[in-house]
């Protein structure tokens, strides 16, 4: 049995460095020192972080963050969605 | 061509509207939200523009850079005053650009406003706040909180961050007000815009010769010297940062403090539990929404919003104050509730042009509201509310005066 996981996708090209994601979830997001663009500290987390990750996703002004619920790392479902 | 204004013999109503209550947006906003997603209006020059009033629609338009342009030099860009036409046409900073140019310039400045960098600046911001409240206490009541705190605090913070000497703040504010007014002449607005850019251009030369620990010196090193940013472009962007850093935060300090003074329950709640202040900052931003007539866009093609077609080439105003009172997003929207999650407010806009300095503004407001509540617990208005002059004459809403005692 596999617990639900959350995979986080960021698009550096869309990011404008507003920093909402860092405020929402400093465990998962950071900003690059040289230009303030998003850095993903962890690419996949347990679903206990879902509320703060959803907040980061909806507050991002340039829609550079996407949250994907998966059935765990490397499952066929998440591979298909990512592909 | 279908034209909704044809059904109104008198044509669309004139915009801007007047407020009937100083704490609420004009009542036409709520009526427009209820009646439809967008509302046609007539500007001072007889041109038609469209008001976008719902939270969801404003978010959608500001996210849709393929169909809406924010390029201010576009002759179709809607302007709230005659002076604004000239100011827009002369705008050289990335606030008036579409992508890809916008992001290329903005990214040179985003690190200055990153959350970590601003957190590191917080002790300095707190020390500035404490010092100004020391000065107020030493002076003794009554004090007009606008010059004593609302203007001085962001000026000192911007001076420390940007590197502009504090004694130049009055000049910078005069330049900002000339742009943000509703009544100034085109000549004055244009002159003050040129003057401020020239001031920053001279500051760049000064910092190049004698660098300091400030934004101007860092940008020179990182972007000007390697040839990525011209000195003239930096001067225009610097002028934009200075204008925005002074005038907007000042108005949120004035209006936010007035709302705290008018609302004993809110003040008691925040005093008892200062951890609520961080969320209360967003709630007050939602409730006040000081930026009244931006962002604006031009439709690049015929676009339908909520069943109404905006013809290509027509201008749109995003009414942030309307989005922030939209009951489909915020329950009981006309009430201040420090415990609600107000984080989806649009007071700083949305999309690629969302306010560059918003995190700095949030930290400044959190620090100053906390300091006011803690150090001046008996703060109250020193005059009847009727003597407070609200900024009906400005594009950025606030109060001109706030005499207080304690």
XYZ file of N, CA and C in Angstrom, chain A residues 11-24 26 29-39 41 54-55 57-64, chain B residues 59 62-63 102-103 106-111 113-117 222-223 278 282 341 343-345 349-356 358-359 362-363 366:
222
model
N 8.378 26.268 -12.631
C 8.811 26.724 -13.951
C 9.641 27.992 -13.755
N 10.960 27.818 -13.806
C 11.855 28.968 -13.558
C 11.655 30.078 -14.581
N 11.253 29.702 -15.793
C 11.081 30.731 -16.820
C 9.882 31.630 -16.546
N 8.857 31.063 -15.891
C 7.676 31.871 -15.569
C 7.872 32.675 -14.282
N 8.722 32.187 -13.390
C 8.864 32.775 -12.048
C 9.292 34.234 -12.127
N 8.635 35.093 -11.310
C 9.059 36.494 -11.228
C 9.656 36.822 -9.856
N 9.878 35.797 -9.034
C 10.569 36.018 -7.764
C 9.757 36.748 -6.724
N 8.427 36.617 -6.765
C 7.594 37.354 -5.804
C 7.779 36.828 -4.377
N 8.069 35.547 -4.224
C 8.411 35.014 -2.911
C 7.248 34.469 -2.097
N 6.037 34.436 -2.679
C 4.891 33.885 -1.932
C 5.139 32.436 -1.520
N 5.803 31.674 -2.402
C 6.010 30.256 -2.113
C 6.908 30.077 -0.894
N 7.915 30.934 -0.757
C 8.824 30.831 0.387
C 8.064 31.141 1.671
N 7.186 32.129 1.607
C 6.385 32.463 2.787
C 5.416 31.333 3.122
N 4.869 30.696 2.081
C 3.874 29.648 2.320
C 4.538 28.368 2.827
N 8.483 27.294 3.545
C 9.944 27.477 3.498
C 10.685 26.140 3.494
N 10.346 25.541 -0.635
C 10.770 26.542 -1.619
C 11.825 27.487 -1.039
N 12.689 27.915 -1.920
C 13.651 28.961 -1.586
C 13.784 29.851 -2.827
N 14.587 30.925 -2.700
C 14.860 31.790 -3.854
C 16.359 31.817 -4.087
N 16.760 31.748 -5.363
C 18.187 31.795 -5.694
C 18.797 33.098 -5.196
N 20.030 33.000 -4.691
C 20.689 34.194 -4.163
C 20.950 35.230 -5.250
N 21.262 34.779 -6.456
C 21.696 35.763 -7.458
C 20.553 36.473 -8.164
N 19.369 35.854 -8.272
C 18.293 36.562 -8.978
C 16.904 36.370 -8.366
N 16.804 35.743 -7.198
C 15.509 35.653 -6.519
C 14.531 34.657 -7.120
N 14.992 33.899 -8.134
C 14.094 32.950 -8.797
C 13.938 31.686 -7.931
N 12.789 31.039 -8.075
C 12.425 29.904 -7.209
C 13.442 28.759 -7.281
N 13.690 28.189 -6.104
C 14.492 26.968 -5.989
C 13.639 25.943 -5.254
N 13.507 22.956 -2.921
C 14.394 22.280 -1.970
C 14.119 20.787 -1.943
N -0.667 23.970 -1.619
C -1.792 24.524 -2.401
C -1.782 26.042 -2.322
N -1.454 26.551 -1.138
C -1.405 27.998 -0.957
C -0.313 28.598 -1.850
N 0.804 27.389 -4.569
C 0.367 27.259 -5.963
C -0.613 28.371 -6.331
N -1.597 28.628 -5.457
C -2.617 29.604 -5.851
C -2.158 31.046 -5.667
N -1.170 31.291 -4.792
C -0.692 32.664 -4.620
C 0.352 33.058 -5.654
N 0.970 32.088 -6.301
C 2.027 32.430 -7.263
C 1.446 33.311 -8.374
N 1.923 34.556 -8.506
C 1.294 35.489 -9.450
C 1.550 35.128 -10.908
N 2.614 34.366 -11.168
C 2.918 34.036 -12.559
C 2.666 32.561 -12.853
N 1.953 31.903 -11.948
C 1.560 30.503 -12.123
C 2.732 29.610 -12.513
N 3.805 29.761 -11.741
C 5.027 29.001 -12.003
C 5.094 27.721 -11.166
N -8.041 38.274 -11.909
C -6.950 37.305 -11.879
C -6.709 36.704 -13.273
N -5.134 39.374 -15.704
C -3.743 39.678 -15.367
C -2.819 38.477 -15.589
N -3.400 37.299 -15.777
C -2.595 36.103 -16.079
C -2.515 35.838 -17.577
N 10.019 42.613 -20.115
C 9.691 42.838 -18.710
C 10.510 41.949 -17.776
N 10.463 40.645 -18.028
C 11.122 39.707 -17.111
C 12.637 39.909 -17.105
N 13.138 42.943 -14.872
C 12.687 42.733 -13.495
C 13.604 41.781 -12.736
N 14.088 40.762 -13.440
C 14.932 39.763 -12.772
C 16.244 40.338 -12.248
N 16.654 41.481 -12.793
C 17.860 42.110 -12.253
C 17.597 42.685 -10.851
N 16.325 42.873 -10.511
C 15.986 43.544 -9.251
C 15.314 42.634 -8.227
N 14.887 41.440 -8.637
C 14.083 40.622 -7.719
C 14.869 40.182 -6.483
N 16.164 39.932 -6.633
C 16.906 39.449 -5.458
C 16.909 40.491 -4.346
N 14.527 42.075 -3.334
C 13.262 41.979 -2.592
C 12.934 40.540 -2.209
N 13.939 39.659 -2.231
C 13.667 38.269 -1.868
C 13.342 38.180 -0.378
N 12.587 37.170 -0.022
C 12.114 37.030 1.359
C 13.295 36.964 2.331
N 14.304 36.167 1.990
C 15.456 36.023 2.902
C 16.195 37.341 3.089
N 16.394 38.071 1.977
C 17.120 39.327 2.065
C 16.331 40.344 2.913
N 26.530 44.449 -10.306
C 26.031 43.204 -10.882
C 25.551 43.356 -12.322
N 24.991 44.511 -12.652
C 24.320 44.620 -13.948
C 24.807 45.778 -14.825
N 0.519 39.591 11.414
C 0.973 39.228 10.064
C -0.221 39.012 9.124
N -2.384 41.562 5.665
C -3.051 41.210 4.409
C -4.536 41.582 4.451
N -8.210 34.162 6.342
C -7.078 34.051 5.419
C -7.345 34.991 4.254
N -5.047 36.064 2.225
C -3.847 36.064 1.380
C -4.147 36.131 -0.116
N -5.380 35.806 -0.509
C -5.681 35.869 -1.954
C -6.139 37.252 -2.398
N -5.996 38.241 -1.533
C -6.345 39.603 -1.955
C -5.457 40.032 -3.122
N -1.941 43.554 -7.028
C -2.112 43.094 -8.396
C -1.894 41.594 -8.495
N -1.724 41.130 -9.726
C -1.485 39.713 -9.988
C -0.764 39.623 -11.323
N -0.225 38.436 -11.626
C 0.486 38.268 -12.899
C 1.903 38.813 -12.822
N 2.521 38.962 -13.989
C 3.956 39.297 -14.023
C 4.250 40.676 -13.455
N 3.253 41.558 -13.428
C 3.495 42.915 -12.921
C 3.158 43.069 -11.442
N 2.820 41.970 -10.760
C 2.497 42.111 -9.337
C 3.634 42.864 -8.641
N 3.256 43.714 -7.702
C 4.176 44.659 -7.048
C 5.530 44.047 -6.686
N 6.587 44.654 -7.184
C 7.950 44.189 -6.903
C 8.286 44.323 -5.417
N 6.268 44.189 -2.789
C 5.187 43.783 -1.879
C 5.667 43.138 -0.586
N 6.735 42.340 -0.653
C 7.196 41.691 0.585
C 7.818 42.724 1.517
N 4.906 44.443 3.151
C 4.302 43.597 4.195
C 5.129 43.648 5.483
N 6.461 43.511 5.342
C 7.317 43.548 6.534
C 7.222 44.917 7.212
N 3.820 45.192 8.991
C 3.760 44.324 10.169
C 4.552 44.947 11.326
